[in-house]
PDB file of C-alpha atoms in Angstrom:
ATOM      1  CA  UNK A   1       0.034  -0.164   0.292  1.00 52.00           C
ATOM      2  CA  UNK A   2       2.905   2.604   0.683  1.00 55.00           C
ATOM      3  CA  UNK A   3       4.894   1.608  -2.262  1.00 58.00           C
ATOM      4  CA  UNK A   4       1.414   2.237  -4.309  1.00 53.00           C
ATOM      5  CA  UNK A   5       0.640   5.601  -2.311  1.00 55.00           C
ATOM      6  CA  UNK A   6       4.620   6.489  -3.071  1.00 57.00           C
ATOM      7  CA  UNK A   7       4.286   5.820  -6.926  1.00 58.00           C
ATOM      8  CA  UNK A   8       0.854   8.664  -6.793  1.00 60.00           C
ATOM      9  CA  UNK A   9       2.456  12.247  -9.549  1.00 60.00           C
ATOM     10  CA  UNK A  10       0.525  14.504  -7.454  1.00 69.00           C
ATOM     11  CA  UNK A  11       0.658  17.830  -8.336  1.00 71.00           C
ATOM     12  CA  UNK A  12      -1.622  20.966  -8.622  1.00 74.00           C
ATOM     13  CA  UNK A  13      -2.608  20.322 -12.157  1.00 78.00           C
ATOM     14  CA  UNK A  14      -3.677  16.699 -10.645  1.00 80.00           C
ATOM     15  CA  UNK A  15      -4.863  17.759  -8.448  1.00 81.00           C
ATOM     16  CA  UNK A  16      -7.326  19.829 -10.084  1.00 86.00           C
ATOM     17  CA  UNK A  17      -8.043  17.318 -12.804  1.00 85.00           C
ATOM     18  CA  UNK A  18      -8.547  14.436 -10.201  1.00 85.00           C
ATOM     19  CA  UNK A  19     -10.983  16.803  -8.605  1.00 89.00           C
ATOM     20  CA  UNK A  20     -13.040  17.730 -11.779  1.00 90.00           C
ATOM     21  CA  UNK A  21     -13.257  14.043 -12.343  1.00 87.00           C
ATOM     22  CA  UNK A  22     -14.924  13.364  -9.044  1.00 89.00           C
ATOM     23  CA  UNK A  23     -17.304  15.928 -10.184  1.00 92.00           C
ATOM     24  CA  UNK A  24     -17.792  15.552 -13.318  1.00 91.00           C
ATOM     25  CA  UNK A  25     -18.977  11.483 -12.120  1.00 89.00           C
ATOM     26  CA  UNK A  26     -21.019  12.683  -9.575  1.00 91.00           C
ATOM     27  CA  UNK A  27     -23.353  15.121 -11.804  1.00 93.00           C
ATOM     28  CA  UNK A  28     -23.383  12.731 -14.312  1.00 91.00           C
ATOM     29  CA  UNK A  29     -24.098  10.094 -11.490  1.00 90.00           C
ATOM     30  CA  UNK A  30     -27.621  12.600 -10.887  1.00 91.00           C
ATOM     31  CA  UNK A  31     -28.193  12.966 -14.404  1.00 92.00           C
ATOM     32  CA  UNK A  32     -28.155   9.269 -14.946  1.00 89.00           C
ATOM     33  CA  UNK A  33     -30.595   8.449 -11.953  1.00 90.00           C
ATOM     34  CA  UNK A  34     -33.244  10.944 -13.436  1.00 90.00           C
ATOM     35  CA  UNK A  35     -32.591   9.649 -17.184  1.00 89.00           C
ATOM     36  CA  UNK A  36     -32.641   5.475 -15.931  1.00 86.00           C
ATOM     37  CA  UNK A  37     -36.056   6.429 -13.719  1.00 87.00           C
ATOM     38  CA  UNK A  38     -37.610   8.624 -16.655  1.00 86.00           C
ATOM     39  CA  UNK A  39     -37.060   5.242 -18.770  1.00 81.00           C
ATOM     40  CA  UNK A  40     -38.291   3.142 -16.008  1.00 77.00           C
ATOM     41  CA  UNK A  41     -41.486   4.357 -15.922  1.00 78.00           C
ATOM     42  CA  UNK A  42     -42.226   3.629 -19.507  1.00 71.00           C
ATOM     43  CA  UNK A  43     -41.907   0.057 -18.477  1.00 66.00           C
ATOM     44  CA  UNK A  44     -44.984  -0.148 -15.612  1.00 65.00           C
ATOM     45  CA  UNK A  45     -44.917  -3.711 -15.661  1.00 57.00           C
ATOM     46  CA  UNK A  46     -41.040  -3.832 -13.188  1.00 64.00           C
ATOM     47  CA  UNK A  47     -41.734  -3.779  -9.996  1.00 66.00           C
ATOM     48  CA  UNK A  48     -40.434  -0.818  -7.563  1.00 75.00           C
ATOM     49  CA  UNK A  49     -38.170  -3.073  -6.197  1.00 73.00           C
ATOM     50  CA  UNK A  50     -36.706  -4.240  -8.971  1.00 71.00           C
ATOM     51  CA  UNK A  51     -36.873  -0.371 -10.737  1.00 78.00           C
ATOM     52  CA  UNK A  52     -34.583   0.933  -8.124  1.00 82.00           C
ATOM     53  CA  UNK A  53     -31.785  -1.506  -7.668  1.00 79.00           C
ATOM     54  CA  UNK A  54     -31.259  -1.170 -11.734  1.00 80.00           C
ATOM     55  CA  UNK A  55     -30.837   2.666 -10.725  1.00 85.00           C
ATOM     56  CA  UNK A  56     -28.330   2.272  -7.711  1.00 86.00           C
ATOM     57  CA  UNK A  57     -26.474   0.070 -10.449  1.00 83.00           C
ATOM     58  CA  UNK A  58     -26.307   2.547 -13.300  1.00 85.00           C
ATOM     59  CA  UNK A  59     -25.474   5.258 -10.233  1.00 87.00           C
ATOM     60  CA  UNK A  60     -22.321   3.028  -8.273  1.00 86.00           C
ATOM     61  CA  UNK A  61     -20.791   2.415 -11.932  1.00 83.00           C
ATOM     62  CA  UNK A  62     -20.838   5.589 -12.727  1.00 86.00           C
ATOM     63  CA  UNK A  63     -19.180   7.149  -9.633  1.00 86.00           C
ATOM     64  CA  UNK A  64     -16.853   4.685  -9.497  1.00 83.00           C
ATOM     65  CA  UNK A  65     -15.791   5.288 -12.948  1.00 82.00           C
ATOM     66  CA  UNK A  66     -14.631   8.678 -12.139  1.00 84.00           C
ATOM     67  CA  UNK A  67     -12.909   7.484  -9.046  1.00 84.00           C
ATOM     68  CA  UNK A  68     -10.777   5.456 -11.607  1.00 81.00           C
ATOM     69  CA  UNK A  69     -10.454   8.416 -14.046  1.00 82.00           C
ATOM     70  CA  UNK A  70      -9.471  10.398 -11.073  1.00 82.00           C
ATOM     71  CA  UNK A  71      -6.990   8.064  -9.695  1.00 78.00           C
ATOM     72  CA  UNK A  72      -5.420   7.735 -13.348  1.00 77.00           C
ATOM     73  CA  UNK A  73      -4.920  11.850 -13.511  1.00 77.00           C
ATOM     74  CA  UNK A  74      -2.913  11.678 -10.061  1.00 76.00           C
ATOM     75  CA  UNK A  75      -0.682   8.747 -11.544  1.00 72.00           C
ATOM     76  CA  UNK A  76      -1.962   5.735  -9.801  1.00 69.00           C
ATOM     77  CA  UNK A  77      -2.008   1.970 -11.935  1.00 68.00           C
ATOM     78  CA  UNK A  78      -5.076   0.942 -11.652  1.00 66.00           C
ATOM     79  CA  UNK A  79      -4.616  -2.280 -13.061  1.00 70.00           C
ATOM     80  CA  UNK A  80      -4.269  -3.965  -9.825  1.00 67.00           C
ATOM     81  CA  UNK A  81      -7.788  -1.734  -8.392  1.00 66.00           C
ATOM     82  CA  UNK A  82      -8.888  -3.759 -11.404  1.00 71.00           C
ATOM     83  CA  UNK A  83      -7.494  -6.835 -10.479  1.00 72.00           C
ATOM     84  CA  UNK A  84      -9.664  -6.207  -7.040  1.00 71.00           C
ATOM     85  CA  UNK A  85     -12.711  -5.093  -8.520  1.00 71.00           C
ATOM     86  CA  UNK A  86     -12.993  -8.399 -10.681  1.00 77.00           C
ATOM     87  CA  UNK A  87     -12.091 -10.579  -7.673  1.00 78.00           C
ATOM     88  CA  UNK A  88     -14.372  -8.965  -5.663  1.00 71.00           C
ATOM     89  CA  UNK A  89     -16.929  -9.191  -8.622  1.00 71.00           C
ATOM     90  CA  UNK A  90     -16.324 -12.645  -9.333  1.00 76.00           C
ATOM     91  CA  UNK A  91     -16.847 -13.630  -5.494  1.00 72.00           C
ATOM     92  CA  UNK A  92     -20.397 -11.332  -5.186  1.00 66.00           C
ATOM     93  CA  UNK A  93     -21.408 -13.309  -8.547  1.00 70.00           C
ATOM     94  CA  UNK A  94     -20.879 -16.865  -7.268  1.00 69.00           C
ATOM     95  CA  UNK A  95     -22.292 -15.764  -3.515  1.00 62.00           C
ATOM     96  CA  UNK A  96     -25.338 -14.114  -5.296  1.00 62.00           C
ATOM     97  CA  UNK A  97     -25.635 -16.557  -7.782  1.00 68.00           C
ATOM     98  CA  UNK A  98     -28.934 -17.445  -6.424  1.00 70.00           C
ATOM     99  CA  UNK A  99     -30.632 -13.779  -5.857  1.00 70.00           C
ATOM    100  CA  UNK A 100     -29.155 -12.823  -9.345  1.00 72.00           C
ATOM    101  CA  UNK A 101     -31.003 -15.709 -10.744  1.00 77.00           C
ATOM    102  CA  UNK A 102     -34.185 -14.598  -9.661  1.00 77.00           C
ATOM    103  CA  UNK A 103     -33.907 -10.609  -9.670  1.00 76.00           C
ATOM    104  CA  UNK A 104     -32.925 -11.880 -13.759  1.00 79.00           C
ATOM    105  CA  UNK A 105     -35.769 -14.079 -14.114  1.00 83.00           C
ATOM    106  CA  UNK A 106     -38.172 -11.341 -12.008  1.00 79.00           C
ATOM    107  CA  UNK A 107     -36.805  -9.050 -14.783  1.00 78.00           C
ATOM    108  CA  UNK A 108     -38.407 -11.205 -17.874  1.00 82.00           C
ATOM    109  CA  UNK A 109     -41.619 -12.334 -15.724  1.00 82.00           C
ATOM    110  CA  UNK A 110     -42.200  -8.575 -15.506  1.00 76.00           C
ATOM    111  CA  UNK A 111     -41.213  -7.267 -18.823  1.00 78.00           C
ATOM    112  CA  UNK A 112     -42.711 -10.056 -20.850  1.00 80.00           C
ATOM    113  CA  UNK A 113     -46.185 -10.478 -18.653  1.00 81.00           C
ATOM    114  CA  UNK A 114     -46.884 -13.908 -19.082  1.00 85.00           C
ATOM    115  CA  UNK A 115     -48.701 -13.259 -15.406  1.00 86.00           C
ATOM    116  CA  UNK A 116     -50.036 -10.149 -13.911  1.00 85.00           C
ATOM    117  CA  UNK A 117     -51.524  -9.449  -9.830  1.00 86.00           C
ATOM    118  CA  UNK A 118     -54.864 -10.873 -10.036  1.00 84.00           C
ATOM    119  CA  UNK A 119     -53.960 -13.982 -12.467  1.00 85.00           C
ATOM    120  CA  UNK A 120     -54.424 -17.564 -11.196  1.00 85.00           C
ATOM    121  CA  UNK A 121     -51.916 -19.966 -11.813  1.00 87.00           C
ATOM    122  CA  UNK A 122     -50.187 -23.374 -11.740  1.00 86.00           C
ATOM    123  CA  UNK A 123     -46.876 -23.919 -10.581  1.00 86.00           C
ATOM    124  CA  UNK A 124     -44.679 -26.162  -9.627  1.00 80.00           C
ATOM    125  CA  UNK A 125     -47.815 -28.613  -7.940  1.00 84.00           C
ATOM    126  CA  UNK A 126     -48.961 -24.649  -6.437  1.00 87.00           C
ATOM    127  CA  UNK A 127     -52.216 -23.099  -7.556  1.00 87.00           C
ATOM    128  CA  UNK A 128     -53.402 -19.907  -6.121  1.00 89.00           C
ATOM    129  CA  UNK A 129     -54.005 -16.009  -7.129  1.00 89.00           C
ATOM    130  CA  UNK A 130     -50.895 -14.261  -8.342  1.00 90.00           C
ATOM    131  CA  UNK A 131     -50.998 -11.255  -5.408  1.00 91.00           C
ATOM    132  CA  UNK A 132     -47.420  -9.668  -5.919  1.00 87.00           C
ATOM    133  CA  UNK A 133     -44.794  -9.957  -8.090  1.00 85.00           C
ATOM    134  CA  UNK A 134     -41.344  -8.318  -7.044  1.00 80.00           C
ATOM    135  CA  UNK A 135     -37.243  -8.772  -8.239  1.00 75.00           C
ATOM    136  CA  UNK A 136     -37.198 -12.464  -5.389  1.00 80.00           C
ATOM    137  CA  UNK A 137     -40.383 -13.881  -5.649  1.00 85.00           C
ATOM    138  CA  UNK A 138     -43.963 -14.407  -7.045  1.00 89.00           C
ATOM    139  CA  UNK A 139     -46.114 -14.620  -4.344  1.00 91.00           C
ATOM    140  CA  UNK A 140     -49.303 -16.777  -4.665  1.00 92.00           C
ATOM    141  CA  UNK A 141     -52.424 -16.872  -2.182  1.00 91.00           C
ATOM    142  CA  UNK A 142     -53.638 -20.646  -2.491  1.00 90.00           C
ATOM    143  CA  UNK A 143     -57.571 -21.221  -2.249  1.00 84.00           C
ATOM    144  CA  UNK A 144     -56.880 -22.448   1.353  1.00 86.00           C
ATOM    145  CA  UNK A 145     -55.780 -19.412   2.479  1.00 86.00           C
ATOM    146  CA  UNK A 146     -51.682 -19.916   2.309  1.00 90.00           C
ATOM    147  CA  UNK A 147     -49.272 -17.259   1.117  1.00 91.00           C
ATOM    148  CA  UNK A 148     -46.550 -18.890  -1.198  1.00 91.00           C
ATOM    149  CA  UNK A 149     -43.628 -17.235  -2.051  1.00 90.00           C
ATOM    150  CA  UNK A 150     -42.496 -19.159  -5.513  1.00 90.00           C
ATOM    151  CA  UNK A 151     -39.102 -18.509  -6.480  1.00 89.00           C
ATOM    152  CA  UNK A 152     -39.001 -16.176  -9.550  1.00 87.00           C
ATOM    153  CA  UNK A 153     -36.541 -18.442 -11.273  1.00 86.00           C
ATOM    154  CA  UNK A 154     -38.682 -21.964 -10.398  1.00 86.00           C
ATOM    155  CA  UNK A 155     -41.471 -20.339 -12.213  1.00 88.00           C
ATOM    156  CA  UNK A 156     -39.757 -19.572 -15.111  1.00 86.00           C
ATOM    157  CA  UNK A 157     -38.212 -23.118 -15.576  1.00 86.00           C
ATOM    158  CA  UNK A 158     -40.888 -24.951 -14.234  1.00 85.00           C
ATOM    159  CA  UNK A 159     -44.292 -25.224 -16.911  1.00 87.00           C
ATOM    160  CA  UNK A 160     -46.307 -22.196 -16.206  1.00 86.00           C
ATOM    161  CA  UNK A 161     -50.287 -22.070 -16.851  1.00 85.00           C
ATOM    162  CA  UNK A 162     -52.079 -19.307 -16.562  1.00 82.00           C
ATOM    163  CA  UNK A 163     -55.671 -20.095 -15.494  1.00 77.00           C
ATOM    164  CA  UNK A 164     -56.738 -16.456 -16.242  1.00 74.00           C
ATOM    165  CA  UNK A 165     -55.392 -16.216 -20.095  1.00 70.00           C
ATOM    166  CA  UNK A 166     -59.258 -16.534 -21.615  1.00 67.00           C
ATOM    167  CA  UNK A 167     -61.510 -15.494 -18.707  1.00 64.00           C
ATOM    168  CA  UNK A 168     -62.778 -18.908 -17.701  1.00 65.00           C
ATOM    169  CA  UNK A 169     -61.579 -22.427 -16.990  1.00 67.00           C
ATOM    170  CA  UNK A 170     -63.559 -26.019 -16.908  1.00 68.00           C
ATOM    171  CA  UNK A 171     -63.566 -27.011 -13.636  1.00 72.00           C
ATOM    172  CA  UNK A 172     -64.785 -30.419 -12.019  1.00 75.00           C
ATOM    173  CA  UNK A 173     -65.880 -32.007  -9.416  1.00 77.00           C
ATOM    174  CA  UNK A 174     -67.269 -35.481  -8.203  1.00 80.00           C
ATOM    175  CA  UNK A 175     -71.109 -35.411  -6.527  1.00 81.00           C
ATOM    176  CA  UNK A 176     -71.973 -38.600  -4.583  1.00 81.00           C
ATOM    177  CA  UNK A 177     -75.217 -39.347  -4.192  1.00 81.00           C
ATOM    178  CA  UNK A 178     -76.611 -41.800  -1.641  1.00 78.00           C
ATOM    179  CA  UNK A 179     -79.281 -44.342  -2.684  1.00 71.00           C
ATOM    180  CA  UNK A 180     -80.975 -43.987  -6.292  1.00 67.00           C
ATOM    181  CA  UNK A 181     -83.536 -41.624  -7.785  1.00 68.00           C
ATOM    182  CA  UNK A 182     -84.711 -40.090 -11.186  1.00 73.00           C
ATOM    183  CA  UNK A 183     -84.358 -37.227 -12.132  1.00 77.00           C
ATOM    184  CA  UNK A 184     -80.573 -36.599 -10.256  1.00 80.00           C
ATOM    185  CA  UNK A 185     -78.332 -35.345 -13.455  1.00 82.00           C
ATOM    186  CA  UNK A 186     -80.904 -32.066 -14.233  1.00 81.00           C
ATOM    187  CA  UNK A 187     -81.030 -31.589 -10.114  1.00 82.00           C
ATOM    188  CA  UNK A 188     -77.114 -31.446 -10.020  1.00 80.00           C
ATOM    189  CA  UNK A 189     -76.947 -29.283 -12.660  1.00 81.00           C
ATOM    190  CA  UNK A 190     -79.364 -26.617 -11.862  1.00 81.00           C
ATOM    191  CA  UNK A 191     -77.750 -26.708  -8.058  1.00 81.00           C
ATOM    192  CA  UNK A 192     -74.408 -26.154  -9.640  1.00 78.00           C
ATOM    193  CA  UNK A 193     -75.232 -23.511 -12.015  1.00 76.00           C
ATOM    194  CA  UNK A 194     -76.587 -21.752  -8.845  1.00 78.00           C
ATOM    195  CA  UNK A 195     -72.684 -21.123  -7.574  1.00 78.00           C
ATOM    196  CA  UNK A 196     -71.085 -18.311  -7.106  1.00 74.00           C
ATOM    197  CA  UNK A 197     -68.410 -18.199 -10.592  1.00 68.00           C
ATOM    198  CA  UNK A 198     -70.196 -20.490 -12.370  1.00 75.00           C
ATOM    199  CA  UNK A 199     -70.140 -19.485 -16.217  1.00 67.00           C
ATOM    200  CA  UNK A 200     -73.902 -19.115 -17.248  1.00 67.00           C
ATOM    201  CA  UNK A 201     -72.653 -18.878 -20.811  1.00 66.00           C
ATOM    202  CA  UNK A 202     -71.274 -22.674 -20.808  1.00 69.00           C
ATOM    203  CA  UNK A 203     -73.383 -25.968 -20.502  1.00 71.00           C
ATOM    204  CA  UNK A 204     -73.015 -27.600 -17.260  1.00 78.00           C
ATOM    205  CA  UNK A 205     -72.279 -31.576 -18.194  1.00 79.00           C
ATOM    206  CA  UNK A 206     -73.129 -34.434 -15.818  1.00 81.00           C
ATOM    207  CA  UNK A 207     -72.301 -37.842 -16.485  1.00 78.00           C
ATOM    208  CA  UNK A 208     -72.665 -40.793 -14.395  1.00 80.00           C
ATOM    209  CA  UNK A 209     -69.697 -42.744 -13.058  1.00 80.00           C
ATOM    210  CA  UNK A 210     -70.930 -45.362 -11.425  1.00 81.00           C
ATOM    211  CA  UNK A 211     -74.668 -46.096  -9.993  1.00 78.00           C
ATOM    212  CA  UNK A 212     -75.620 -48.783  -7.313  1.00 78.00           C
ATOM    213  CA  UNK A 213     -78.716 -49.484  -5.264  1.00 77.00           C
ATOM    214  CA  UNK A 214     -76.604 -47.750  -3.108  1.00 78.00           C
ATOM    215  CA  UNK A 215     -74.834 -44.372  -4.210  1.00 82.00           C
ATOM    216  CA  UNK A 216     -74.802 -43.205  -7.255  1.00 82.00           C
ATOM    217  CA  UNK A 217     -71.133 -41.156  -8.312  1.00 85.00           C
ATOM    218  CA  UNK A 218     -72.061 -38.272 -10.962  1.00 82.00           C
ATOM    219  CA  UNK A 219     -68.708 -36.037 -12.724  1.00 83.00           C
ATOM    220  CA  UNK A 220     -70.320 -32.722 -12.893  1.00 80.00           C
ATOM    221  CA  UNK A 221     -68.128 -30.558 -15.228  1.00 77.00           C
ATOM    222  CA  UNK A 222     -68.380 -26.439 -15.550  1.00 72.00           C
ATOM    223  CA  UNK A 223     -67.258 -23.741 -16.896  1.00 68.00           C
ATOM    224  CA  UNK A 224     -65.688 -20.877 -14.035  1.00 66.00           C
ATOM    225  CA  UNK A 225     -64.390 -18.139 -12.802  1.00 63.00           C
ATOM    226  CA  UNK A 226     -60.647 -18.507 -12.427  1.00 59.00           C
ATOM    227  CA  UNK A 227     -60.198 -15.683  -9.498  1.00 54.00           C
ATOM    228  CA  UNK A 228     -62.596 -18.532  -7.631  1.00 49.00           C
ATOM    229  CA  UNK A 229     -61.779 -22.306  -6.314  1.00 49.00           C
ATOM    230  CA  UNK A 230     -63.475 -24.766  -8.259  1.00 49.00           C
ATOM    231  CA  UNK A 231     -66.781 -24.563  -7.142  1.00 46.00           C
ATOM    232  CA  UNK A 232     -67.721 -27.181  -4.560  1.00 47.00           C
ATOM    233  CA  UNK A 233     -70.834 -29.831  -4.887  1.00 44.00           C
ATOM    234  CA  UNK A 234     -73.583 -27.657  -3.032  1.00 45.00           C
ATOM    235  CA  UNK A 235     -75.015 -29.619  -0.158  1.00 44.00           C
ATOM    236  CA  UNK A 236     -78.499 -30.021  -2.100  1.00 41.00           C
ATOM    237  CA  UNK A 237     -76.739 -32.057  -4.842  1.00 41.00           C
ATOM    238  CA  UNK A 238     -75.443 -34.747  -2.644  1.00 40.00           C
ATOM    239  CA  UNK A 239     -79.164 -35.501  -1.397  1.00 41.00           C
ATOM    240  CA  UNK A 240     -81.536 -37.638  -2.929  1.00 39.00           C
ATOM    241  CA  UNK A 241     -84.480 -35.655  -3.817  1.00 39.00           C
ATOM    242  CA  UNK A 242     -87.633 -35.650  -2.013  1.00 39.00           C
ATOM    243  CA  UNK A 243     -89.356 -38.696  -2.779  1.00 39.00           C
ATOM    244  CA  UNK A 244     -93.331 -38.930  -4.072  1.00 37.00           C
ATOM    245  CA  UNK A 245     -95.664 -40.932  -1.116  1.00 38.00           C
ATOM    246  CA  UNK A 246     -96.139 -43.542  -4.134  1.00 40.00           C
ATOM    247  CA  UNK A 247     -92.444 -43.884  -4.822  1.00 39.00           C
ATOM    248  CA  UNK A 248     -91.170 -47.777  -2.947  1.00 38.00           C
ATOM    249  CA  UNK A 249     -88.100 -47.331  -0.679  1.00 38.00           C
ATOM    250  CA  UNK A 250     -85.076 -48.558  -1.524  1.00 38.00           C
TER     251      UNK A 250
END
């Protein structure tokens, strides 16, 4: 360190130019902050955390460049500094590799926008509504009330299903009915159409899967709103309809 300081060629002019380089670097960093912030405003899909990180990287890079130019005016050899910076950069890349991967994946997700806040997705066996997109993870609220943080890298690498892409999805439930009764498919279809979130423009399909004197099993398919969980079989569809007095008991 002492040898490096002794190698400096410091005089009045070198100090002046070094000071000007530092001031110029600081001014350029301020201008760059404003310019990058203005450009990022045109990308509303990027989260605030991602925008802040990009602005900081640009500002710090310009400031470091100004420091390097100032040291050059002072006659310092910048090669050792570049070597140290390179070593530190490699170490940071290795240590923060996972964070960097998630950050880069977050930028891709928020610029390409395969999903948005409010969409219902299925990824890595997790299904729920997207409540937040940030630089680290996609926050999903499952239909049973849990908050799941899916790393951006995982979401980008795993198959991603956007259930809200077309405004509706096909859901299916299984309905078990005790005993045997006529008109059960029509009763189930009517009950399912009354469930909140079931689309009225699509036909409700009720298919018989198995029948016995003790129990009937039906599969019921319907179009549902993606922001709601698949409709559960309503209580009225799991009981046999009222029989007339003339019908024989099973």
